[in-house]
Amino acid sequence: MDEINTRNVTETLDNATQYMTNLQELFTSLSAAENQIRGSATHTVKKIEDQFNAIRADLLTLLDERQQCLTAQVRQVEETSLEPLKQCRGLIQTSIDNAETLVKEGNRILQGSNKELNESLLSFNEKATEIVSLPEVPSLADVTCISVAFTNSWVNTVRTHLHNYGSILPQGPVQIVETVEHAGAVTVAWEENGDDIPEVPEYRLQCCQGLGKAGCLVFRDVYQGCTSQYTVRAVKPNSPYTFRVAMRAEGDKIWSMWSAFYVAMTTLGHYEWESCKRPHYAVGNHNRVMAKLSSQTQCIFSKNCSYACGELLIFKVLGQGKPHMSDGLGLVVQPREATEDEEMTINSLMGKGAFCISSSGNVDCLR
């Protein structure tokens, strides 16, 4: 086989190999999409079950409480209505007892002698005058007849509300679309998805460290505001973080459903000062804080060249001693190597590939 054909075959093999690699990556992306659908479906079904179980328990509790309340009202009305009847029953029983006594006494008079007749008749006649009238008993029309009335209008209203309770949304109204890694930080950007967008939207960004299935992660709030991106700082390098975002109209209390999970990480470590080998500086807090210990003019550099053009770099001054004309901050393309005994002065920041701002505001920049 000649050289041209060999080269063509080799290129074709390389292209085919790359094509297969790309297809495998597509398979991986497809599997991730399938897992997201299945995982979110399982999580949503569990959420629906929990929600309706909670509603069912609340409804049963409310129904039990209402049943007990109505039953107590029935017993109270029953007791109140029976009280005058109990008094009437007592009066009738007393009258019956008096009538029985009078009948017995009349029988004794009839069987007695004439000697005792006059005295007994006088007492008998006096008692006879007491049983002329009968006690009054209320008619059934005047007596309480307890019943209960139920209206089904609220049941129909509840039925209608329950019939329309809940809705299934294939996606949240806002989705994370991009992440950008920085030194010890990740910028997360999101966009609205759909037409029902508030005029002044407010966003809520959460994150958690690690990977996991829906419902198995513990999220924390990292941002709440009206901008559509946020830089999450204090991120551990080479460690995956899971992000999600929700939205609501400004002033509302209820947030929308969460976006799909978005996993991102940074491979860039935090900005750190070099491990201090010179007696004029001290570093701490994982080399993130530096303090100058003397008035000696000397430089200290970051541990690595980790700044990229276009990024925001903030220096926070926690305290200030006596100022000196040589104090300043700067950026260099590559710091000049120095031995432990060599003094790295401010002149190290005044040269080609360096940018320096002194404490007095002077700017030195050489290309």
mmCIF file of C-alpha atoms in Angstrom:
data_model
loop_
_atom_site.group_PDB
_atom_site.id
_atom_site.type_symbol
_atom_site.label_atom_id
_atom_site.label_comp_id
_atom_site.label_asym_id
_atom_site.label_seq_id
_atom_site.Cartn_x
_atom_site.Cartn_y
_atom_site.Cartn_z
ATOM 1 C CA MET A 1 0.000 0.000 0.000
ATOM 2 C CA ASP A 2 1.420 3.344 -0.971
ATOM 3 C CA GLU A 3 1.996 6.200 1.426
ATOM 4 C CA ILE A 4 -1.082 8.207 0.393
ATOM 5 C CA ASN A 5 -3.467 5.321 0.915
ATOM 6 C CA THR A 6 -1.837 4.465 4.216
ATOM 7 C CA ARG A 7 -2.235 8.046 5.383
ATOM 8 C CA ASN A 8 -5.888 8.105 4.279
ATOM 9 C CA VAL A 9 -6.647 4.871 6.092
ATOM 10 C CA THR A 10 -4.876 6.114 9.200
ATOM 11 C CA GLU A 11 -6.834 9.369 9.162
ATOM 12 C CA THR A 12 -10.072 7.465 8.651
ATOM 13 C CA LEU A 13 -9.250 5.200 11.612
ATOM 14 C CA ASP A 14 -8.467 8.215 13.779
ATOM 15 C CA ASN A 15 -11.725 9.854 12.748
ATOM 16 C CA ALA A 16 -13.670 6.663 13.397
ATOM 17 C CA THR A 17 -12.037 6.272 16.803
ATOM 18 C CA GLN A 18 -12.863 9.875 17.683
ATOM 19 C CA TYR A 19 -16.388 9.353 16.373
ATOM 20 C CA MET A 20 -16.821 6.319 18.622
ATOM 21 C CA THR A 21 -15.499 8.314 21.561
ATOM 22 C CA ASN A 22 -17.998 11.062 20.846
ATOM 23 C CA LEU A 23 -20.791 8.502 20.605
ATOM 24 C CA GLN A 24 -19.787 7.040 23.975
ATOM 25 C CA GLU A 25 -19.902 10.530 25.467
ATOM 26 C CA LEU A 26 -23.374 10.948 23.996
ATOM 27 C CA PHE A 27 -24.369 7.651 25.613
ATOM 28 C CA THR A 28 -23.091 8.991 28.933
ATOM 29 C CA SER A 29 -25.073 12.205 28.502
ATOM 30 C CA LEU A 30 -28.138 10.199 27.496
ATOM 31 C CA SER A 31 -27.814 8.003 30.590
ATOM 32 C CA ALA A 32 -27.537 11.093 32.772
ATOM 33 C CA ALA A 33 -30.708 12.492 31.179
ATOM 34 C CA GLU A 34 -32.567 9.201 31.711
ATOM 35 C CA ASN A 35 -31.400 9.039 35.325
ATOM 36 C CA GLN A 36 -32.586 12.603 35.870
ATOM 37 C CA ILE A 37 -36.046 11.767 34.513
ATOM 38 C CA ARG A 38 -36.367 8.564 36.524
ATOM 39 C CA GLY A 39 -34.885 10.067 39.661
ATOM 40 C CA SER A 40 -37.057 13.167 39.537
ATOM 41 C CA ALA A 41 -40.151 11.016 38.834
ATOM 42 C CA THR A 42 -39.432 8.795 41.859
ATOM 43 C CA HIS A 43 -38.787 11.823 44.054
ATOM 44 C CA THR A 44 -41.980 13.525 42.845
ATOM 45 C CA VAL A 45 -44.112 10.413 43.440
ATOM 46 C CA LYS A 46 -42.732 10.219 46.985
ATOM 47 C CA LYS A 47 -43.463 13.927 47.484
ATOM 48 C CA ILE A 48 -47.042 13.458 46.239
ATOM 49 C CA GLU A 49 -47.516 10.492 48.591
ATOM 50 C CA ASP A 50 -46.170 12.423 51.572
ATOM 51 C CA GLN A 51 -48.302 15.466 50.774
ATOM 52 C CA PHE A 52 -51.551 13.526 50.454
ATOM 53 C CA ASN A 53 -50.778 11.438 53.542
ATOM 54 C CA ALA A 54 -50.324 14.664 55.477
ATOM 55 C CA ILE A 55 -53.578 16.098 54.096
ATOM 56 C CA ARG A 56 -55.394 12.831 54.827
ATOM 57 C CA ALA A 57 -54.135 12.840 58.419
ATOM 58 C CA ASP A 58 -55.127 16.494 58.875
ATOM 59 C CA LEU A 59 -58.597 15.875 57.440
ATOM 60 C CA LEU A 60 -59.145 12.842 59.674
ATOM 61 C CA THR A 61 -58.058 14.862 62.682
ATOM 62 C CA LEU A 62 -60.404 17.713 61.774
ATOM 63 C CA LEU A 63 -63.298 15.304 61.140
ATOM 64 C CA ASP A 64 -62.720 13.554 64.481
ATOM 65 C CA GLU A 65 -62.612 16.900 66.275
ATOM 66 C CA ARG A 66 -65.830 18.049 64.577
ATOM 67 C CA GLN A 67 -67.570 14.755 65.359
ATOM 68 C CA GLN A 68 -66.634 15.036 69.020
ATOM 69 C CA CYS A 69 -67.804 18.663 69.083
ATOM 70 C CA LEU A 70 -71.214 17.805 67.579
ATOM 71 C CA THR A 71 -71.622 14.827 69.910
ATOM 72 C CA ALA A 72 -70.872 17.037 72.913
ATOM 73 C CA GLN A 73 -73.472 19.560 71.731
ATOM 74 C CA VAL A 74 -76.072 16.766 71.414
ATOM 75 C CA ARG A 75 -75.379 15.607 74.970
ATOM 76 C CA GLN A 76 -75.654 19.156 76.262
ATOM 77 C CA VAL A 77 -79.016 19.744 74.532
ATOM 78 C CA GLU A 78 -80.203 16.346 75.753
ATOM 79 C CA GLU A 79 -79.300 17.128 79.346
ATOM 80 C CA THR A 80 -80.841 20.591 79.214
ATOM 81 C CA SER A 81 -84.086 19.300 77.647
ATOM 82 C CA LEU A 82 -84.501 16.379 80.072
ATOM 83 C CA GLU A 83 -84.139 18.523 83.196
ATOM 84 C CA PRO A 84 -87.751 19.924 83.257
ATOM 85 C CA LEU A 85 -89.103 16.462 82.380
ATOM 86 C CA LYS A 86 -87.212 15.012 85.322
ATOM 87 C CA GLN A 87 -88.837 17.607 87.559
ATOM 88 C CA CYS A 88 -92.250 16.798 86.086
ATOM 89 C CA ARG A 89 -91.626 13.079 86.625
ATOM 90 C CA GLY A 90 -90.816 13.760 90.266
ATOM 91 C CA LEU A 91 -94.005 15.766 90.688
ATOM 92 C CA ILE A 92 -96.115 13.004 89.111
ATOM 93 C CA GLN A 93 -94.476 10.387 91.288
ATOM 94 C CA THR A 94 -95.239 12.449 94.375
ATOM 95 C CA SER A 95 -98.867 12.786 93.280
ATOM 96 C CA ILE A 96 -99.106 9.018 92.708
ATOM 97 C CA ASP A 97 -97.723 8.375 96.153
ATOM 98 C CA ASN A 98 -100.267 10.794 97.688
ATOM 99 C CA ALA A 99 -103.122 9.180 95.735
ATOM 100 C CA GLU A 100 -102.085 5.666 96.865
ATOM 101 C CA THR A 101 -101.960 6.889 100.453
ATOM 102 C CA LEU A 102 -105.436 8.430 100.081
ATOM 103 C CA VAL A 103 -106.864 5.202 98.606
ATOM 104 C CA LYS A 104 -105.484 3.157 101.474
ATOM 105 C CA GLU A 105 -106.834 5.604 104.000
ATOM 106 C CA GLY A 106 -110.292 5.548 102.342
ATOM 107 C CA ASN A 107 -110.348 1.760 102.509
ATOM 108 C CA ARG A 108 -109.514 1.872 106.195
ATOM 109 C CA ILE A 109 -112.343 4.338 106.794
ATOM 110 C CA LEU A 110 -114.795 2.047 105.062
ATOM 111 C CA GLN A 111 -113.693 -0.850 107.213
ATOM 112 C CA GLY A 112 -113.537 1.124 110.473
ATOM 113 C CA SER A 113 -116.094 1.776 113.261
ATOM 114 C CA ASN A 114 -118.483 4.710 113.411
ATOM 115 C CA LYS A 115 -116.612 6.106 116.405
ATOM 116 C CA GLU A 116 -113.543 6.963 114.327
ATOM 117 C CA LEU A 117 -115.510 7.919 111.212
ATOM 118 C CA ASN A 118 -115.957 11.661 111.803
ATOM 119 C CA GLU A 119 -112.290 12.345 112.624
ATOM 120 C CA SER A 120 -111.027 10.198 109.723
ATOM 121 C CA LEU A 121 -113.432 11.740 107.237
ATOM 122 C CA LEU A 122 -112.212 15.245 108.089
ATOM 123 C CA SER A 123 -108.595 14.314 107.363
ATOM 124 C CA PHE A 124 -109.606 12.256 104.317
ATOM 125 C CA ASN A 125 -111.609 15.115 102.823
ATOM 126 C CA GLU A 126 -108.699 17.551 103.277
ATOM 127 C CA LYS A 127 -106.335 15.194 101.440
ATOM 128 C CA ALA A 128 -108.910 14.546 98.729
ATOM 129 C CA THR A 129 -108.867 18.225 97.773
ATOM 130 C CA GLU A 130 -105.147 17.883 96.814
ATOM 131 C CA ILE A 131 -105.760 15.372 94.000
ATOM 132 C CA VAL A 132 -108.336 17.311 92.098
ATOM 133 C CA SER A 133 -105.889 18.619 89.408
ATOM 134 C CA LEU A 134 -103.364 16.617 87.395
ATOM 135 C CA PRO A 135 -99.774 17.805 86.852
ATOM 136 C CA GLU A 136 -99.199 19.310 83.414
ATOM 137 C CA VAL A 137 -97.081 17.233 81.020
ATOM 138 C CA PRO A 138 -95.736 18.935 77.854
ATOM 139 C CA SER A 139 -96.915 17.549 74.548
ATOM 140 C CA LEU A 140 -94.481 15.921 72.148
ATOM 141 C CA ALA A 141 -94.762 18.953 69.887
ATOM 142 C CA ASP A 142 -93.366 21.091 72.708
ATOM 143 C CA VAL A 143 -90.593 18.674 73.632
ATOM 144 C CA THR A 144 -87.111 18.873 72.128
ATOM 145 C CA CYS A 145 -86.509 16.462 69.258
ATOM 146 C CA ILE A 146 -82.767 16.506 68.570
ATOM 147 C CA SER A 147 -81.516 16.129 65.013
ATOM 148 C CA VAL A 148 -78.544 17.212 62.941
ATOM 149 C CA ALA A 149 -78.328 18.964 59.579
ATOM 150 C CA PHE A 150 -75.483 18.656 57.107
ATOM 151 C CA THR A 151 -74.950 20.799 54.046
ATOM 152 C CA ASN A 152 -73.069 19.299 51.140
ATOM 153 C CA SER A 153 -72.129 22.578 49.476
ATOM 154 C CA TRP A 154 -68.750 22.736 51.213
ATOM 155 C CA VAL A 155 -68.175 19.068 50.395
ATOM 156 C CA ASN A 156 -68.666 19.852 46.726
ATOM 157 C CA THR A 157 -66.335 22.834 47.060
ATOM 158 C CA VAL A 158 -63.666 20.700 48.720
ATOM 159 C CA ARG A 159 -64.167 18.013 46.106
ATOM 160 C CA THR A 160 -63.621 20.569 43.341
ATOM 161 C CA HIS A 161 -60.491 21.935 45.020
ATOM 162 C CA LEU A 162 -59.090 18.453 45.592
ATOM 163 C CA HIS A 163 -59.838 17.526 42.000
ATOM 164 C CA ASN A 164 -57.635 20.426 40.865
ATOM 165 C CA TYR A 165 -55.089 20.191 43.686
ATOM 166 C CA GLY A 166 -51.522 19.945 42.457
ATOM 167 C CA SER A 167 -50.060 20.059 38.971
ATOM 168 C CA ILE A 168 -47.227 18.195 37.326
ATOM 169 C CA LEU A 169 -44.543 20.364 35.751
ATOM 170 C CA PRO A 170 -41.947 18.796 33.449
ATOM 171 C CA GLN A 171 -39.477 21.579 34.277
ATOM 172 C CA GLY A 172 -39.103 24.421 36.684
ATOM 173 C CA PRO A 173 -39.543 28.010 35.452
ATOM 174 C CA VAL A 174 -35.811 28.682 35.808
ATOM 175 C CA GLN A 175 -32.867 26.455 34.918
ATOM 176 C CA ILE A 176 -29.108 26.643 35.479
ATOM 177 C CA VAL A 177 -27.425 26.991 32.091
ATOM 178 C CA GLU A 178 -23.735 27.560 32.811
ATOM 179 C CA THR A 179 -21.026 27.434 35.442
ATOM 180 C CA VAL A 180 -17.560 28.981 35.307
ATOM 181 C CA GLU A 181 -14.759 27.871 37.579
ATOM 182 C CA HIS A 182 -12.516 30.315 39.424
ATOM 183 C CA ALA A 183 -9.878 29.994 42.060
ATOM 184 C CA GLY A 184 -11.769 28.508 45.004
ATOM 185 C CA ALA A 185 -15.096 29.595 43.537
ATOM 186 C CA VAL A 186 -17.750 28.759 40.935
ATOM 187 C CA THR A 187 -19.962 31.247 39.089
ATOM 188 C CA VAL A 188 -23.459 29.873 38.466
ATOM 189 C CA ALA A 189 -25.712 31.402 35.785
ATOM 190 C CA TRP A 190 -29.384 30.635 35.113
ATOM 191 C CA GLU A 191 -32.198 31.587 32.732
ATOM 192 C CA GLU A 192 -35.988 31.672 32.843
ATOM 193 C CA ASN A 193 -37.773 28.829 31.104
ATOM 194 C CA GLY A 194 -41.296 29.475 29.794
ATOM 195 C CA ASP A 195 -43.656 32.391 29.282
ATOM 196 C CA ASP A 196 -45.064 32.844 32.792
ATOM 197 C CA ILE A 197 -42.190 34.995 34.046
ATOM 198 C CA PRO A 198 -42.710 37.646 36.779
ATOM 199 C CA GLU A 199 -42.019 41.216 35.790
ATOM 200 C CA VAL A 200 -39.485 41.546 38.624
ATOM 201 C CA PRO A 201 -38.209 38.033 39.403
ATOM 202 C CA GLU A 202 -36.336 37.092 42.555
ATOM 203 C CA TYR A 203 -34.040 34.077 42.621
ATOM 204 C CA ARG A 204 -32.896 31.669 45.310
ATOM 205 C CA LEU A 205 -29.740 29.622 44.739
ATOM 206 C CA GLN A 206 -28.848 26.620 46.876
ATOM 207 C CA CYS A 207 -25.913 24.244 46.813
ATOM 208 C CA CYS A 208 -24.567 21.227 48.620
ATOM 209 C CA GLN A 209 -21.267 19.461 48.467
ATOM 210 C CA GLY A 210 -21.287 16.112 46.726
ATOM 211 C CA LEU A 211 -23.468 14.104 44.389
ATOM 212 C CA GLY A 212 -26.674 12.282 45.181
ATOM 213 C CA LYS A 213 -30.163 11.375 44.139
ATOM 214 C CA ALA A 214 -33.105 13.716 44.425
ATOM 215 C CA GLY A 215 -34.191 14.021 48.033
ATOM 216 C CA CYS A 216 -30.898 12.677 49.403
ATOM 217 C CA LEU A 217 -28.961 15.939 49.530
ATOM 218 C CA VAL A 218 -28.870 18.618 52.219
ATOM 219 C CA PHE A 219 -28.916 21.998 50.513
ATOM 220 C CA ARG A 220 -28.088 25.407 51.950
ATOM 221 C CA ASP A 221 -28.941 28.873 50.691
ATOM 222 C CA VAL A 222 -26.013 30.698 49.090
ATOM 223 C CA TYR A 223 -27.793 33.545 47.296
ATOM 224 C CA GLN A 224 -31.118 35.360 47.141
ATOM 225 C CA GLY A 225 -31.593 38.339 44.878
ATOM 226 C CA CYS A 226 -32.587 39.650 41.461
ATOM 227 C CA THR A 227 -29.438 38.997 39.392
ATOM 228 C CA SER A 228 -29.277 35.918 37.169
ATOM 229 C CA GLN A 229 -25.834 34.736 38.236
ATOM 230 C CA TYR A 230 -23.809 34.443 41.410
ATOM 231 C CA THR A 231 -20.268 33.450 42.351
ATOM 232 C CA VAL A 232 -20.204 30.868 45.125
ATOM 233 C CA ARG A 233 -16.957 31.187 47.059
ATOM 234 C CA ALA A 234 -15.163 29.010 49.605
ATOM 235 C CA VAL A 235 -15.508 26.027 47.270
ATOM 236 C CA LYS A 236 -13.158 23.109 47.754
ATOM 237 C CA PRO A 237 -11.170 22.365 44.595
ATOM 238 C CA ASN A 238 -11.754 19.084 42.731
ATOM 239 C CA SER A 239 -14.862 18.435 44.799
ATOM 240 C CA PRO A 240 -18.265 18.252 43.033
ATOM 241 C CA TYR A 241 -21.045 20.569 44.174
ATOM 242 C CA THR A 242 -24.739 20.242 43.289
ATOM 243 C CA PHE A 243 -26.670 23.441 42.589
ATOM 244 C CA ARG A 244 -30.353 24.250 42.146
ATOM 245 C CA VAL A 245 -32.292 27.495 41.726
ATOM 246 C CA ALA A 246 -35.903 28.635 42.248
ATOM 247 C CA MET A 247 -37.793 31.796 41.369
ATOM 248 C CA ARG A 248 -40.693 33.910 42.570
ATOM 249 C CA ALA A 249 -42.162 37.327 41.924
ATOM 250 C CA GLU A 250 -40.587 39.965 44.108
ATOM 251 C CA GLY A 251 -42.675 40.303 47.279
ATOM 252 C CA ASP A 252 -44.256 36.836 47.040
ATOM 253 C CA LYS A 253 -43.769 34.306 49.820
ATOM 254 C CA ILE A 254 -43.963 31.060 47.854
ATOM 255 C CA TRP A 255 -41.063 29.890 45.688
ATOM 256 C CA SER A 256 -41.435 28.017 42.426
ATOM 257 C CA MET A 257 -40.358 24.414 41.978
ATOM 258 C CA TRP A 258 -36.608 23.868 41.898
ATOM 259 C CA SER A 259 -34.591 23.589 38.736
ATOM 260 C CA ALA A 260 -32.893 20.389 37.700
ATOM 261 C CA PHE A 261 -29.720 19.592 39.610
ATOM 262 C CA TYR A 262 -26.549 21.001 38.080
ATOM 263 C CA VAL A 263 -23.225 19.542 39.155
ATOM 264 C CA ALA A 264 -20.074 21.627 38.855
ATOM 265 C CA MET A 265 -16.693 22.022 40.479
ATOM 266 C CA THR A 266 -13.509 24.028 40.228
ATOM 267 C CA THR A 267 -10.085 22.563 39.625
ATOM 268 C CA LEU A 268 -8.414 25.786 40.784
ATOM 269 C CA GLY A 269 -7.381 26.082 44.380
ATOM 270 C CA HIS A 270 -8.004 29.110 46.541
ATOM 271 C CA TYR A 271 -5.784 32.118 46.263
ATOM 272 C CA GLU A 272 -3.033 31.520 48.788
ATOM 273 C CA TRP A 273 0.058 33.339 49.895
ATOM 274 C CA GLU A 274 3.296 31.435 49.602
ATOM 275 C CA SER A 275 4.483 29.617 52.676
ATOM 276 C CA CYS A 276 6.407 32.401 54.314
ATOM 277 C CA LYS A 277 10.150 31.859 54.486
ATOM 278 C CA ARG A 278 11.021 35.451 55.300
ATOM 279 C CA PRO A 279 10.942 37.000 58.769
ATOM 280 C CA HIS A 280 9.016 40.090 57.652
ATOM 281 C CA TYR A 281 5.654 38.341 57.019
ATOM 282 C CA ALA A 282 3.329 35.877 58.740
ATOM 283 C CA VAL A 283 0.540 33.900 57.059
ATOM 284 C CA GLY A 284 -2.449 32.050 58.489
ATOM 285 C CA ASN A 285 -5.980 30.736 57.842
ATOM 286 C CA HIS A 286 -4.716 28.202 55.327
ATOM 287 C CA ASN A 287 -2.333 30.822 53.873
ATOM 288 C CA ARG A 288 -5.229 33.121 52.930
ATOM 289 C CA VAL A 289 -4.364 35.865 55.425
ATOM 290 C CA MET A 290 -1.043 37.659 55.452
ATOM 291 C CA ALA A 291 0.384 40.160 57.928
ATOM 292 C CA LYS A 292 3.525 42.205 57.654
ATOM 293 C CA LEU A 293 5.606 42.071 60.789
ATOM 294 C CA SER A 294 8.170 44.807 60.171
ATOM 295 C CA SER A 295 8.742 48.007 58.265
ATOM 296 C CA GLN A 296 11.339 46.334 56.075
ATOM 297 C CA THR A 297 10.576 46.764 52.370
ATOM 298 C CA GLN A 298 10.014 43.284 51.036
ATOM 299 C CA CYS A 299 7.544 41.392 48.779
ATOM 300 C CA ILE A 300 5.511 38.283 49.352
ATOM 301 C CA PHE A 301 3.914 36.406 46.434
ATOM 302 C CA SER A 302 0.939 34.143 45.987
ATOM 303 C CA LYS A 303 1.559 30.426 46.094
ATOM 304 C CA ASN A 304 0.659 29.853 42.421
ATOM 305 C CA CYS A 305 -0.035 31.791 39.248
ATOM 306 C CA SER A 306 -3.801 31.325 39.433
ATOM 307 C CA TYR A 307 -5.244 34.651 38.233
ATOM 308 C CA ALA A 308 -6.886 34.709 34.798
ATOM 309 C CA CYS A 309 -7.590 37.844 32.758
ATOM 310 C CA GLY A 310 -11.131 39.110 33.089
ATOM 311 C CA GLU A 311 -11.671 37.777 36.609
ATOM 312 C CA LEU A 312 -12.470 39.953 39.583
ATOM 313 C CA LEU A 313 -9.724 39.901 42.159
ATOM 314 C CA ILE A 314 -10.486 41.460 45.544
ATOM 315 C CA PHE A 315 -7.952 42.180 48.290
ATOM 316 C CA LYS A 316 -9.529 42.754 51.688
ATOM 317 C CA VAL A 317 -7.504 44.810 54.168
ATOM 318 C CA LEU A 318 -8.367 43.681 57.701
ATOM 319 C CA GLY A 319 -6.052 46.110 59.478
ATOM 320 C CA GLN A 320 -3.506 48.830 58.800
ATOM 321 C CA GLY A 321 -0.351 49.862 60.549
ATOM 322 C CA LYS A 322 1.825 52.847 59.868
ATOM 323 C CA PRO A 323 1.782 53.420 56.087
ATOM 324 C CA HIS A 324 4.959 53.449 54.032
ATOM 325 C CA MET A 325 5.580 54.848 50.565
ATOM 326 C CA SER A 326 6.700 51.426 49.319
ATOM 327 C CA ASP A 327 3.477 49.663 50.345
ATOM 328 C CA GLY A 328 1.419 48.330 47.456
ATOM 329 C CA LEU A 329 -0.198 45.445 45.616
ATOM 330 C CA GLY A 330 0.616 44.063 42.221
ATOM 331 C CA LEU A 331 0.281 41.358 39.609
ATOM 332 C CA VAL A 332 3.190 39.768 37.777
ATOM 333 C CA VAL A 333 3.250 37.287 34.933
ATOM 334 C CA GLN A 334 5.932 35.254 36.692
ATOM 335 C CA PRO A 335 7.648 36.239 39.938
ATOM 336 C CA ARG A 336 11.407 36.194 39.880
ATOM 337 C CA GLU A 337 12.823 33.319 41.867
ATOM 338 C CA ALA A 338 14.726 34.248 44.957
ATOM 339 C CA THR A 339 16.678 32.446 47.603
ATOM 340 C CA GLU A 340 15.563 32.454 51.211
ATOM 341 C CA ASP A 341 18.186 35.062 52.102
ATOM 342 C CA GLU A 342 17.501 37.328 49.133
ATOM 343 C CA GLU A 343 15.381 40.391 49.769
ATOM 344 C CA MET A 344 12.402 40.544 47.353
ATOM 345 C CA THR A 345 11.665 44.279 47.366
ATOM 346 C CA ILE A 346 9.039 46.416 45.688
ATOM 347 C CA ASN A 347 11.381 46.629 42.706
ATOM 348 C CA SER A 348 10.352 43.047 41.934
ATOM 349 C CA LEU A 349 6.952 44.462 40.899
ATOM 350 C CA MET A 350 8.406 47.157 38.694
ATOM 351 C CA GLY A 351 9.446 45.509 35.482
ATOM 352 C CA LYS A 352 8.241 43.850 32.345
ATOM 353 C CA GLY A 353 5.085 41.801 32.799
ATOM 354 C CA ALA A 354 4.185 43.518 36.079
ATOM 355 C CA PHE A 355 1.355 45.749 37.261
ATOM 356 C CA CYS A 356 1.661 47.560 40.574
ATOM 357 C CA ILE A 357 -0.556 49.936 42.553
ATOM 358 C CA SER A 358 1.132 51.688 45.438
ATOM 359 C CA SER A 359 -0.673 52.732 48.591
ATOM 360 C CA SER A 360 -0.425 56.332 47.392
ATOM 361 C CA GLY A 361 -2.384 55.471 44.247
ATOM 362 C CA ASN A 362 0.460 55.430 41.740
ATOM 363 C CA VAL A 363 0.190 52.809 38.994
ATOM 364 C CA ASP A 364 3.221 51.212 37.378
ATOM 365 C CA CYS A 365 2.750 49.004 34.365
ATOM 366 C CA LEU A 366 5.386 47.836 31.879
ATOM 367 C CA ARG A 367 4.687 45.547 28.938
#
